[in-house]
């Protein structure tokens, strides 16, 4: 993958990809996806009669040298410095500046995929985490009072700060009109860096990384799906998806997963004809309050963004209320927390399906932008003449990958839900009956995701 991104074949021009037309009618794909989910449900009910994913079953692979972690820390800091420097000192043409493509493509889309396949890589690469650790180490050597965080993190906040920062980034990407201005991204990156370092020094590095850092919490969440995990510098293998079973559900955790699905949903829905007809009416409503065109537009899109996140949460809660009808031993709050981890594969499926073509095509731009990060004609690595090759994958192949990602993600969620039901209910029949509603939710999410892809492409 790295070779494909750094040395893509030549093509005619740089640029953002357009939509891909579905080679088979969306209604047919929707029916096939629904049938796959129903068949998976029947297969799980018949063959999966004991919990299999409630423990990780780790197998030790190798101890990683300390130099690996140090190299990752330095790499993350170096790339962050390059992003900020290129954003401030480079050209303000987004397509010619390293920072924009890196943030929106490599970081925002590539890191989630890397987290699922290789584990929590961002934990080692996070520049603010590395910097805070360095400050903590220096302070601990010179001032014994800095060895422990001075403040205790308020437990009632849970992961709500991470939710706020994640939705804030989605707002920046999808709503803010200056989102592709390199200097703006650089300034916001420095501000976020400072905020994260301050939080880690005040409340503890691990505590704040999991609860206050939106990116750290998001990438760590997806990494629990990975078959690889690193703990105390030791690399382990484990059953895929099994890391989600022990996922701590804090205040805001469910909202975090719904934010991942909901923001991606709005990214697709905002390009759909329904939104294009509806948005002007919402915008005119804000304009009637005396707001200018730009603030009115941003507020209209903000409403759409929050609505999509709330919609995902409502659909999930509807499924939980259905599960509640099977047995009265668990209330809806407890069930909602118990099955929260089943949404994580769906969140990843939406991200992969929606942004796959962006990563495959626009990700190639890193090859020439790395040689000329400021857009001033430099050629540091001899790759500045490279261009995006749109023939590297066909439109049909992209659609098949997107549909496969959606279906696989929802089958993964269904599997996790079934496995958890077997663990908490008295018998297999009761566990199966509890999942009728969850199956309906999975089918709805799958068909909705396919509709978004068919309506707007990526």
Coordinates of C-alpha atoms in Angstrom, one line a residue:
X1 CA 0.0 0.0 0.0
X2 CA 2.8 2.4 0.9
X3 CA 4.5 1.7 -2.5
X4 CA 1.3 2.3 -4.3
X5 CA 0.8 5.6 -2.6
X6 CA 4.4 6.8 -2.9
X7 CA 5.0 5.7 -6.5
X8 CA 1.7 5.8 -8.5
X9 CA 1.8 5.4 -12.3
X10 CA 1.4 8.6 -14.3
X11 CA -2.0 10.0 -15.2
X12 CA -3.3 13.1 -16.8
X13 CA -4.1 15.5 -13.9
X14 CA -4.2 16.0 -10.2
X15 CA -7.6 16.3 -8.5
X16 CA -10.4 14.9 -6.4
X17 CA -12.3 11.9 -7.7
X18 CA -15.9 12.0 -8.9
X19 CA -18.7 9.6 -8.4
X20 CA -18.7 6.0 -9.5
X21 CA -21.9 4.5 -11.1
X22 CA -23.2 1.3 -9.6
X23 CA -22.9 -1.4 -12.3
X24 CA -25.9 -3.3 -10.9
X25 CA -29.2 -1.6 -9.7
X26 CA -29.1 -0.6 -6.1
X27 CA -32.4 -2.4 -5.3
X28 CA -30.7 -5.6 -6.3
X29 CA -27.7 -5.0 -4.1
X30 CA -30.0 -4.1 -1.2
X31 CA -32.0 -7.3 -1.6
X32 CA -28.8 -9.4 -1.8
X33 CA -27.3 -7.6 1.2
X34 CA -30.5 -8.2 3.2
X35 CA -30.5 -11.8 2.2
X36 CA -26.9 -12.2 3.3
X37 CA -27.7 -10.7 6.7
X38 CA -30.7 -13.0 7.2
X39 CA -28.7 -16.0 6.1
X40 CA -26.0 -15.0 8.5
X41 CA -28.5 -14.7 11.3
X42 CA -29.9 -18.2 10.6
X43 CA -26.4 -19.6 10.4
X44 CA -25.5 -18.0 13.7
X45 CA -28.6 -19.3 15.4
X46 CA -28.0 -22.8 14.1
X47 CA -24.2 -23.2 14.4
X48 CA -23.1 -20.5 16.9
X49 CA -24.5 -21.9 20.2
X50 CA -21.8 -20.8 22.6
X51 CA -20.0 -17.5 23.2
X52 CA -16.7 -17.3 21.2
X53 CA -15.8 -13.6 21.3
X54 CA -16.1 -12.8 25.0
X55 CA -12.4 -13.3 25.6
X56 CA -9.4 -12.4 23.3
X57 CA -7.5 -15.7 23.4
X58 CA -4.2 -13.9 23.0
X59 CA -1.1 -15.5 21.5
X60 CA 2.3 -13.9 22.0
X61 CA 4.1 -13.1 18.8
X62 CA 7.2 -11.0 19.6
X63 CA 8.6 -8.4 21.9
X64 CA 9.1 -5.1 20.1
X65 CA 12.4 -3.3 20.7
X66 CA 12.1 0.1 22.5
X67 CA 13.6 1.7 19.4
X68 CA 10.4 0.9 17.4
X69 CA 8.2 2.9 19.7
X70 CA 10.7 5.8 19.8
X71 CA 11.0 5.8 16.0
X72 CA 7.2 6.0 15.8
X73 CA 7.0 8.8 18.3
X74 CA 9.6 10.8 16.3
X75 CA 7.9 10.1 13.0
X76 CA 4.6 11.3 14.3
X77 CA 6.1 14.5 15.6
X78 CA 8.1 15.1 12.4
X79 CA 5.0 14.7 10.2
X80 CA 3.0 17.0 12.5
X81 CA 5.7 19.7 12.1
X82 CA 5.6 19.3 8.4
X83 CA 1.9 19.6 8.3
X84 CA 1.9 22.8 10.3
X85 CA 4.9 24.3 8.4
X86 CA 3.5 23.5 5.0
X87 CA 0.1 24.9 6.0
X88 CA 1.6 28.2 7.2
X89 CA 4.5 28.7 4.8
X90 CA 3.3 26.9 1.7
X91 CA 0.9 27.8 -1.1
X92 CA -2.7 28.3 -0.1
X93 CA -3.9 26.3 -3.1
X94 CA -5.2 23.2 -1.3
X95 CA -4.4 20.7 -4.1
X96 CA -0.8 21.8 -4.1
X97 CA -0.2 21.9 -0.3
X98 CA 0.8 18.8 1.6
X99 CA -1.2 19.6 4.7
X100 CA -4.7 19.4 3.2
X101 CA -4.4 16.0 1.6
X102 CA -2.5 14.5 4.5
X103 CA -5.1 15.6 7.1
X104 CA -8.3 14.7 5.1
X105 CA -7.0 11.6 3.3
X106 CA -4.0 10.0 4.9
X107 CA -4.8 10.9 8.5
X108 CA -8.7 10.9 8.6
X109 CA -9.2 7.9 6.2
X110 CA -5.9 6.0 6.3
X111 CA -5.5 5.8 10.1
X112 CA -8.8 4.1 10.8
X113 CA -8.0 1.4 8.2
X114 CA -4.5 1.0 9.6
X115 CA -6.0 0.7 13.1
X116 CA -8.3 -2.1 12.1
X117 CA -5.6 -4.1 10.4
X118 CA -2.5 -3.4 12.5
X119 CA -3.9 -2.3 15.9
X120 CA -3.7 1.0 17.7
X121 CA -0.9 2.5 15.6
X122 CA -2.0 6.1 16.5
X123 CA -1.1 5.5 20.1
X124 CA 2.5 5.4 19.0
X125 CA 2.3 8.0 16.3
X126 CA 0.2 10.6 18.1
X127 CA 2.3 13.8 18.2
X128 CA 0.6 15.3 21.2
X129 CA 0.8 12.1 23.2
X130 CA 4.6 11.8 22.4
X131 CA 5.2 15.4 23.3
X132 CA 3.2 15.1 26.5
X133 CA 5.2 12.0 27.5
X134 CA 8.5 13.8 26.8
X135 CA 7.4 16.7 29.0
X136 CA 6.2 14.4 31.7
X137 CA 9.6 12.5 31.6
X138 CA 11.6 15.8 31.8
X139 CA 9.4 17.2 34.5
X140 CA 9.6 13.9 36.5
X141 CA 13.4 14.1 36.5
X142 CA 13.6 17.7 37.6
X143 CA 10.4 18.2 39.6
X144 CA 9.1 15.2 41.5
X145 CA 5.7 16.9 41.7
X146 CA 5.1 16.5 38.0
X147 CA 5.4 12.7 38.1
X148 CA 1.6 12.4 38.7
X149 CA -1.2 14.5 37.1
X150 CA -2.3 17.3 39.4
X151 CA -6.0 16.8 38.7
X152 CA -8.5 13.9 38.7
X153 CA -10.5 13.5 35.6
X154 CA -14.3 13.9 36.3
X155 CA -15.8 10.5 35.7
X156 CA -19.2 11.9 34.8
X157 CA -17.7 13.4 31.7
X158 CA -16.6 10.0 30.3
X159 CA -15.8 10.3 26.6
X160 CA -18.0 13.4 26.0
X161 CA -15.0 15.6 25.3
X162 CA -13.8 13.1 22.7
X163 CA -17.3 13.2 21.1
X164 CA -17.2 17.0 21.0
X165 CA -13.8 17.1 19.3
X166 CA -14.7 14.3 16.8
X167 CA -17.9 16.1 15.8
X168 CA -16.0 19.3 15.7
X169 CA -13.6 17.9 13.2
X170 CA -16.5 16.5 11.1
X171 CA -18.0 20.0 11.2
X172 CA -14.7 21.4 10.0
X173 CA -14.6 18.9 7.1
X174 CA -18.2 19.0 6.1
X175 CA -19.6 22.4 7.1
X176 CA -16.9 25.1 7.5
X177 CA -16.5 27.0 4.2
X178 CA -12.7 27.6 4.8
X179 CA -12.1 23.9 5.4
X180 CA -9.5 23.5 2.6
X181 CA -7.4 26.6 3.4
X182 CA -4.0 25.2 4.5
X183 CA -3.2 28.1 6.9
X184 CA -6.5 27.6 8.7
X185 CA -5.9 23.9 9.1
X186 CA -2.4 24.6 10.4
X187 CA -3.6 27.0 13.0
X188 CA -6.3 24.6 14.2
X189 CA -3.8 21.8 14.3
X190 CA -1.6 23.8 16.6
X191 CA -4.5 24.8 18.8
X192 CA -5.7 21.1 19.1
X193 CA -2.1 20.0 19.8
X194 CA -1.8 22.6 22.7
X195 CA -5.3 21.6 24.1
X196 CA -4.4 17.9 24.1
X197 CA -1.0 18.4 25.7
X198 CA -2.6 20.5 28.4
X199 CA -5.3 17.9 29.1
X200 CA -2.7 15.1 29.3
X201 CA -0.5 17.0 31.7
X202 CA -3.5 18.0 33.8
X203 CA -5.4 14.7 34.0
X204 CA -2.9 12.0 32.8
X205 CA -1.7 10.9 29.4
X206 CA -3.7 7.6 29.1
X207 CA -6.8 9.1 30.8
X208 CA -7.0 12.0 28.5
X209 CA -6.0 10.0 25.4
X210 CA -9.0 7.7 25.9
X211 CA -11.5 10.3 27.0
X212 CA -10.6 13.8 25.8
X213 CA -8.7 13.2 22.6
X214 CA -11.3 12.6 19.9
X215 CA -8.9 11.0 17.4
X216 CA -7.2 8.9 20.1
X217 CA -10.5 7.6 21.3
X218 CA -11.8 7.0 17.8
X219 CA -8.8 5.2 16.5
X220 CA -8.4 3.2 19.7
X221 CA -12.1 2.1 19.4
X222 CA -11.5 0.8 15.9
X223 CA -8.3 -0.9 16.9
X224 CA -10.2 -3.2 19.2
X225 CA -11.5 -4.9 16.0
X226 CA -7.9 -5.7 15.0
X227 CA -6.3 -9.2 15.3
X228 CA -3.2 -7.5 16.6
X229 CA -2.6 -5.8 19.9
X230 CA 0.5 -4.4 21.6
X231 CA 0.8 -4.3 25.4
X232 CA 3.9 -3.6 27.4
X233 CA 6.0 -3.6 24.2
X234 CA 4.8 -7.2 23.3
X235 CA 2.9 -7.9 20.1
X236 CA 0.0 -10.4 20.5
X237 CA -2.4 -12.1 18.0
X238 CA -6.1 -12.5 19.0
X239 CA -9.4 -13.4 17.5
X240 CA -10.7 -10.6 15.2
X241 CA -13.4 -8.5 16.9
X242 CA -12.8 -10.2 20.3
X243 CA -11.1 -7.0 21.6
X244 CA -14.5 -5.3 21.5
X245 CA -16.1 -7.6 24.1
X246 CA -14.2 -6.0 27.0
X247 CA -14.6 -2.4 25.6
X248 CA -15.3 -0.1 28.5
X249 CA -18.6 1.8 28.0
X250 CA -18.3 5.1 29.6
X251 CA -20.6 8.1 29.5
X252 CA -20.5 9.3 25.9
X253 CA -19.1 6.0 24.4
X254 CA -22.3 5.2 22.5
X255 CA -22.5 8.8 21.3
X256 CA -18.9 8.4 20.0
X257 CA -19.8 5.4 17.9
X258 CA -23.0 7.1 16.6
X259 CA -21.0 10.2 15.8
X260 CA -18.7 8.1 13.6
X261 CA -21.6 6.6 11.7
X262 CA -23.7 9.7 11.7
X263 CA -21.0 12.1 10.4
X264 CA -20.1 9.7 7.6
X265 CA -23.8 9.4 6.8
X266 CA -24.2 13.2 6.5
X267 CA -21.1 13.4 4.3
X268 CA -23.0 11.2 1.8
X269 CA -26.4 12.7 2.4
X270 CA -25.3 16.3 2.0
X271 CA -24.6 15.5 -1.7
X272 CA -27.9 13.8 -2.3
X273 CA -30.8 15.4 -4.2
X274 CA -33.1 15.3 -1.2
X275 CA -30.7 17.4 0.9
X276 CA -30.1 19.8 -2.0
X277 CA -33.8 20.5 -2.1
X278 CA -34.2 20.7 1.6
X279 CA -31.1 22.7 2.5
X280 CA -32.1 26.0 0.8
X281 CA -35.3 26.1 2.9
X282 CA -33.3 25.6 6.2
X283 CA -30.8 28.2 5.0
X284 CA -33.5 30.8 4.2
X285 CA -34.9 30.3 7.7
X286 CA -31.6 31.3 9.2
X287 CA -31.2 34.1 6.7
X288 CA -34.6 35.5 7.8
X289 CA -33.0 36.0 11.2
X290 CA -30.6 38.5 9.7
X291 CA -27.6 36.2 9.1
X292 CA -25.5 36.5 6.0
X293 CA -25.4 33.8 3.3
X294 CA -22.3 32.0 4.7
X295 CA -23.3 31.8 8.4
X296 CA -26.8 30.7 7.3
X297 CA -25.4 28.0 5.1
X298 CA -23.1 26.7 7.8
X299 CA -25.9 26.6 10.3
X300 CA -28.1 24.7 7.9
X301 CA -25.4 22.2 7.3
X302 CA -24.8 22.0 11.1
X303 CA -28.5 21.1 11.6
X304 CA -28.1 18.3 9.0
X305 CA -25.0 17.0 10.6
X306 CA -26.5 16.8 14.1
X307 CA -29.7 15.3 12.7
X308 CA -27.8 12.4 11.1
X309 CA -26.0 11.7 14.3
X310 CA -29.2 11.8 16.3
X311 CA -30.9 9.6 13.7
X312 CA -28.3 6.8 14.0
X313 CA -28.7 7.0 17.8
X314 CA -32.5 6.8 17.5
X315 CA -32.3 3.7 15.3
X316 CA -29.9 1.9 17.7
X317 CA -32.1 2.8 20.7
X318 CA -35.2 1.5 18.8
X319 CA -33.4 -1.9 18.3
X320 CA -32.5 -1.9 22.0
X321 CA -36.1 -1.3 23.0
X322 CA -37.1 -4.3 20.9
X323 CA -34.5 -6.5 22.6
X324 CA -35.9 -5.3 25.9
X325 CA -39.2 -7.0 25.1
X326 CA -37.6 -10.5 25.1
X327 CA -36.7 -10.4 28.8
X328 CA -37.4 -7.9 31.6
X329 CA -34.2 -8.8 33.5
X330 CA -32.3 -6.0 31.9
X331 CA -33.5 -2.4 31.5
X332 CA -32.9 -0.4 28.3
X333 CA -29.9 1.6 29.7
X334 CA -28.1 -1.6 30.7
X335 CA -28.9 -3.3 27.3
X336 CA -27.8 -0.2 25.4
X337 CA -24.4 -0.3 27.2
X338 CA -24.2 -4.1 26.8
X339 CA -24.6 -4.0 23.0
X340 CA -22.7 -0.7 22.3
X341 CA -19.7 -2.6 20.9
X342 CA -21.8 -4.1 18.1
X343 CA -21.9 -0.7 16.4
X344 CA -18.1 -0.4 16.0
X345 CA -17.9 -2.7 12.9
X346 CA -20.7 -0.8 11.3
X347 CA -18.9 2.5 11.9
X348 CA -15.8 1.2 10.2
X349 CA -17.9 -0.2 7.4
X350 CA -19.4 3.2 6.7
X351 CA -16.0 4.9 6.8
X352 CA -14.4 2.3 4.5
X353 CA -17.3 2.2 2.0
X354 CA -17.7 6.0 1.8
X355 CA -14.0 7.0 1.6
X356 CA -12.4 4.0 -0.2
X357 CA -12.2 5.7 -3.6
X358 CA -10.9 8.9 -1.9
X359 CA -8.0 6.9 -0.3
X360 CA -7.2 4.9 -3.4
X361 CA -7.2 7.8 -5.8
X362 CA -6.5 11.0 -3.9
X363 CA -4.2 9.2 -1.6
X364 CA -1.8 8.9 -4.5
X365 CA -1.3 12.6 -4.3
X366 CA 1.0 12.1 -1.3
X367 CA 3.6 10.8 -3.7
X368 CA 4.1 14.1 -5.4
X369 CA 3.1 16.3 -2.4
X370 CA 5.8 14.8 -0.2
X371 CA 8.4 16.0 -2.7
X372 CA 6.9 19.4 -2.9
X373 CA 5.1 20.0 0.4
X374 CA 5.0 23.8 0.1
X375 CA 3.9 23.8 -3.5
X376 CA 6.9 26.0 -4.6
X377 CA 8.3 23.7 -7.2
X378 CA 10.6 21.6 -5.1
X379 CA 11.4 18.0 -5.9
X380 CA 12.9 16.5 -2.7
X381 CA 12.4 12.8 -3.6
X382 CA 12.1 13.0 -7.4
X383 CA 8.4 12.3 -7.4
X384 CA 6.9 15.8 -7.9
X385 CA 6.0 15.0 -11.5
X386 CA 3.8 12.0 -10.6
X387 CA 0.1 12.3 -11.0
X388 CA -3.0 10.5 -9.9
X389 CA -3.7 7.4 -11.9
X390 CA -7.5 6.9 -12.0
X391 CA -7.1 3.6 -13.9
X392 CA -5.5 1.9 -11.0
X393 CA -8.9 0.5 -10.1
X394 CA -12.2 0.4 -12.0
X395 CA -15.4 2.1 -10.9
X396 CA -17.1 -1.3 -10.7
X397 CA -14.4 -2.7 -8.5
X398 CA -14.8 0.2 -6.1
X399 CA -18.5 -0.4 -5.9
X400 CA -17.9 -4.1 -5.1
X401 CA -15.4 -3.2 -2.3
X402 CA -17.9 -0.7 -0.9
X403 CA -20.8 -3.1 -0.9
X404 CA -18.6 -5.9 0.6
X405 CA -17.4 -3.5 3.3
X406 CA -21.0 -2.6 4.2
X407 CA -22.3 -6.1 4.3
X408 CA -19.2 -7.5 6.2
X409 CA -19.4 -4.7 8.8
X410 CA -23.0 -5.4 9.5
X411 CA -22.5 -9.2 9.6
X412 CA -19.7 -8.4 12.1
X413 CA -22.0 -6.4 14.2
X414 CA -24.7 -9.1 14.0
X415 CA -22.1 -11.7 15.1
X416 CA -21.0 -9.6 18.1
X417 CA -24.6 -9.1 19.1
X418 CA -25.4 -12.8 18.9
X419 CA -22.3 -13.7 20.8
X420 CA -23.1 -11.2 23.6
X421 CA -26.7 -12.5 23.7
X422 CA -25.5 -16.1 24.3
X423 CA -23.4 -14.8 27.2
X424 CA -26.1 -12.8 29.0
X425 CA -29.3 -14.8 28.4
X426 CA -30.3 -18.1 29.9
X427 CA -30.6 -20.2 26.8
X428 CA -29.8 -20.2 23.1
X429 CA -33.5 -19.7 22.0
X430 CA -33.9 -16.7 24.2
X431 CA -30.7 -15.2 22.8
X432 CA -31.8 -15.8 19.3
X433 CA -35.2 -14.2 19.9
X434 CA -33.5 -11.1 21.4
X435 CA -31.7 -10.5 18.2
X436 CA -34.7 -10.3 15.9
X437 CA -34.8 -6.5 16.4
X438 CA -31.0 -6.2 16.0
X439 CA -31.2 -8.0 12.7
X440 CA -33.8 -5.5 11.6
X441 CA -31.5 -2.6 12.6
X442 CA -28.6 -4.2 10.7
X443 CA -30.7 -4.6 7.5
X444 CA -31.9 -1.0 7.8
X445 CA -28.3 0.3 8.3
X446 CA -27.1 -1.7 5.3
X447 CA -29.8 -0.6 2.9
X448 CA -29.5 2.9 4.1
X449 CA -25.7 2.8 3.4
X450 CA -26.2 1.3 0.0
X451 CA -28.8 4.0 -0.8
X452 CA -26.3 6.7 0.1
X453 CA -23.6 5.2 -2.0
X454 CA -26.0 4.8 -5.0
X455 CA -27.3 8.3 -4.6
X456 CA -23.9 10.2 -4.5
X457 CA -21.1 7.8 -5.1
X458 CA -17.8 8.9 -3.3

